[in-house]
XYZ file of C-alpha atoms in Angstrom:
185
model
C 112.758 85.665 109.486
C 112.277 89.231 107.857
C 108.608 89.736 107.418
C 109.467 91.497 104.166
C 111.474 87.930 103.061
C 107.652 86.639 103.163
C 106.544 88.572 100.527
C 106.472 87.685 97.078
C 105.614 89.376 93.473
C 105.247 87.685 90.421
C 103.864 87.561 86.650
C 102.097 84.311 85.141
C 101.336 83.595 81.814
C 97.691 82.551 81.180
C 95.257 82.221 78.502
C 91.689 83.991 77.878
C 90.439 81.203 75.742
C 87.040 79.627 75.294
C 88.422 76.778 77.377
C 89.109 78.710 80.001
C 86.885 81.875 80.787
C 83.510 83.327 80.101
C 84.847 84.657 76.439
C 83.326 82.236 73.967
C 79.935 83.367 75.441
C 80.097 86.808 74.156
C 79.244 85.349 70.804
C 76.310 84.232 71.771
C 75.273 86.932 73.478
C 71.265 88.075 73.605
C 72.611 91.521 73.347
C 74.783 90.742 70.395
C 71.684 89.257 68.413
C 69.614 92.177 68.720
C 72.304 94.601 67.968
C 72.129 93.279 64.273
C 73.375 90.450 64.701
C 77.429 90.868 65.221
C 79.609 88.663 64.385
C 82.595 89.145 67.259
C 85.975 87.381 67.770
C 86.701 87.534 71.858
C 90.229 88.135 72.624
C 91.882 84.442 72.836
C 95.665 84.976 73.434
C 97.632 85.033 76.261
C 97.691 87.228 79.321
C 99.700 88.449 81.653
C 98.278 89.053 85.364
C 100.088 90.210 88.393
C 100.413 87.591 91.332
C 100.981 89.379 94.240
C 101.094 87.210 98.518
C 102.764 85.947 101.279
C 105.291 82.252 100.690
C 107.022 80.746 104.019
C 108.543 77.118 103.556
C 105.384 75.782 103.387
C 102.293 77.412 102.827
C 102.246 80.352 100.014
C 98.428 82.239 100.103
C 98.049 85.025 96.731
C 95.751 86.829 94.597
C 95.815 86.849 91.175
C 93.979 89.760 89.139
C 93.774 89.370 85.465
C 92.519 91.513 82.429
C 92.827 91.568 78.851
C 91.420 93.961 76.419
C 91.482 93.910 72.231
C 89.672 95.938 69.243
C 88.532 94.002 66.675
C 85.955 94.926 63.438
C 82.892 92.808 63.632
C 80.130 92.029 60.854
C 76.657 92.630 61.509
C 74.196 90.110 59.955
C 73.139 92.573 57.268
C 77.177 93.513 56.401
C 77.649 96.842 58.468
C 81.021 96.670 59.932
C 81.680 98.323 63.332
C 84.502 98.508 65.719
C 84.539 96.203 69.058
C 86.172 96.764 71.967
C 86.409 93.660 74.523
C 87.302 93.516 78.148
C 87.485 90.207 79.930
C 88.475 90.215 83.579
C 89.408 87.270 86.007
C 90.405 87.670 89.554
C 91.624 84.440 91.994
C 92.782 83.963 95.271
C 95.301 80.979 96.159
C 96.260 78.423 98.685
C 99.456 76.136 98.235
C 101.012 73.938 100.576
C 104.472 72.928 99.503
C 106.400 69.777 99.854
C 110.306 70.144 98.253
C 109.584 71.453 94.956
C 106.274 70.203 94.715
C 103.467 72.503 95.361
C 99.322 71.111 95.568
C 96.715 73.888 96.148
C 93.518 75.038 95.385
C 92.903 78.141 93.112
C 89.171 80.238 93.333
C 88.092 83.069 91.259
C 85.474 85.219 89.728
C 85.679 85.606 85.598
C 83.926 87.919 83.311
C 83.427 90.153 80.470
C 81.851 92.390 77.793
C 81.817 94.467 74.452
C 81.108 97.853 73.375
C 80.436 99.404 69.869
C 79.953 102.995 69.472
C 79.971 103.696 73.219
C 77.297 101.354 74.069
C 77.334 97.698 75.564
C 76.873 94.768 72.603
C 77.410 91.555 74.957
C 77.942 90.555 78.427
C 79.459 87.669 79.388
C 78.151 86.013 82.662
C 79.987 86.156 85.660
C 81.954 82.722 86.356
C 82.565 81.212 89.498
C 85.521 78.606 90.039
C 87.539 76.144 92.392
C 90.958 74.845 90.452
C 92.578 72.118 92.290
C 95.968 72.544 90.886
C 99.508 71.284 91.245
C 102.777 71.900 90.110
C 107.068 71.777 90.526
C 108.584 75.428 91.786
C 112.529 75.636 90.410
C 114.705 78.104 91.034
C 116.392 80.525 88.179
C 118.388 82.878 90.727
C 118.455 83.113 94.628
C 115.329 85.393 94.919
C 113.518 84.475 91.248
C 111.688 81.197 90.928
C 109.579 79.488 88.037
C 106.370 77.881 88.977
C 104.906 75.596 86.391
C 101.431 73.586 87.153
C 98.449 72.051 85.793
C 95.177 72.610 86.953
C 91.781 71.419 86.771
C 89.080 74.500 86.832
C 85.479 73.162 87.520
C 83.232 76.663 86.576
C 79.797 77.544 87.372
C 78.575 80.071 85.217
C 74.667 80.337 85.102
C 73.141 76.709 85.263
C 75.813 75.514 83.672
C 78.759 73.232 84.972
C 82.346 73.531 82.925
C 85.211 71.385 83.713
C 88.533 70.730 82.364
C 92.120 70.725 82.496
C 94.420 73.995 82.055
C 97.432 75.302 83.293
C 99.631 78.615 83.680
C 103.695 79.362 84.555
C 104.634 81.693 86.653
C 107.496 83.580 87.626
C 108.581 84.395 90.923
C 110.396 87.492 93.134
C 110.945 86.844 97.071
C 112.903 89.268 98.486
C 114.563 86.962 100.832
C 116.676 84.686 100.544
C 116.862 81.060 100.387
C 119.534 80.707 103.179
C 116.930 82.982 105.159
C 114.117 80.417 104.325
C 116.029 77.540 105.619
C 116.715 79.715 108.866
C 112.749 79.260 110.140
């Protein structure tokens, strides 16, 4: 098989949501608090991140980077307004075994984040560590474009404190090769 055929590029839909990532803790951020007390609203919609590896009949290994970004006008304690800027970042690395259209993996990553007002940094979110089991059905929409739709369970570590819960994402799918290829190996 075509080394290039091994390849494969895709786009999954997540969410930056309290549920998921380090977001909601910008809030409650020491920083925040002695800024004047801000009132902020993290970015909580969906994202978009690039998935970007290597997929043979059985095994598919990827990375996953992620960001998201929004503007938002925040109240300080004392009813200044001022404009926020958030960034929250996630990056993962992946390891699925397939069996048919089945897929059962495990998903790591790093998550964080922050806000600035004025230039200067308002909140930090801490850095989050975590291990997804995860599983899911792959189905194919054209010869070379697949949709990948699982559930996962993230279990985070951010700080002293332990997060778990379930979650999930769908992804779509570009191989360059074929499937009559795939079947050749």
């Amino acid at each position: 098989m075509d080394p290039v055929s091994l390849l494969l590029l895709g786009l999954e839909l997540r969410r930056f949501a309290p549920a998921d990532d380090a977001a909601a803790s910008l809030g409650d951020s020491l920083e925040v608090i002695e800024a004047g007390g801000l009132s902020l609203s993290p970015y909580d919609g969906p994202a978009v991140q690039p998935v970007l590896g290597w997929r043979s009949r059985r095994l598919t290994l990827s990375v996953a980077p992620g960001l998201a970004g929004s503007r938002s006008t925040a109240t300080s304690s004392d009813g200044r307004e001022a404009t926020v800027s958030t960034l929250l970042w996630r990056g993962e690395a992946r390891a699925w075994v397939h069996a048919g259209p089945a897929l059962f993996g495990l998903d790591a990553g790093l998550s964080g984040g922050g806000a600035r007002t004025g230039g200067a940094s308002v909140a930090t979110a801490p850095t989050q560590v975590e291990l997804a089991p995860t599983g899911g059905v792959r189905a194919a929409l054209a010869p070379t474009l697949d949709l990948v739709a699982r559930a996962r369970y993230p279990v985070r570590l951010a700080g002293d404190q332990l997060e778990h819960g379930l979650s999930g994402a769908l992804l779509v799918e570009w191989h360059p090769g074929s499937r009559r290829e795939e079947g050749a190996d």
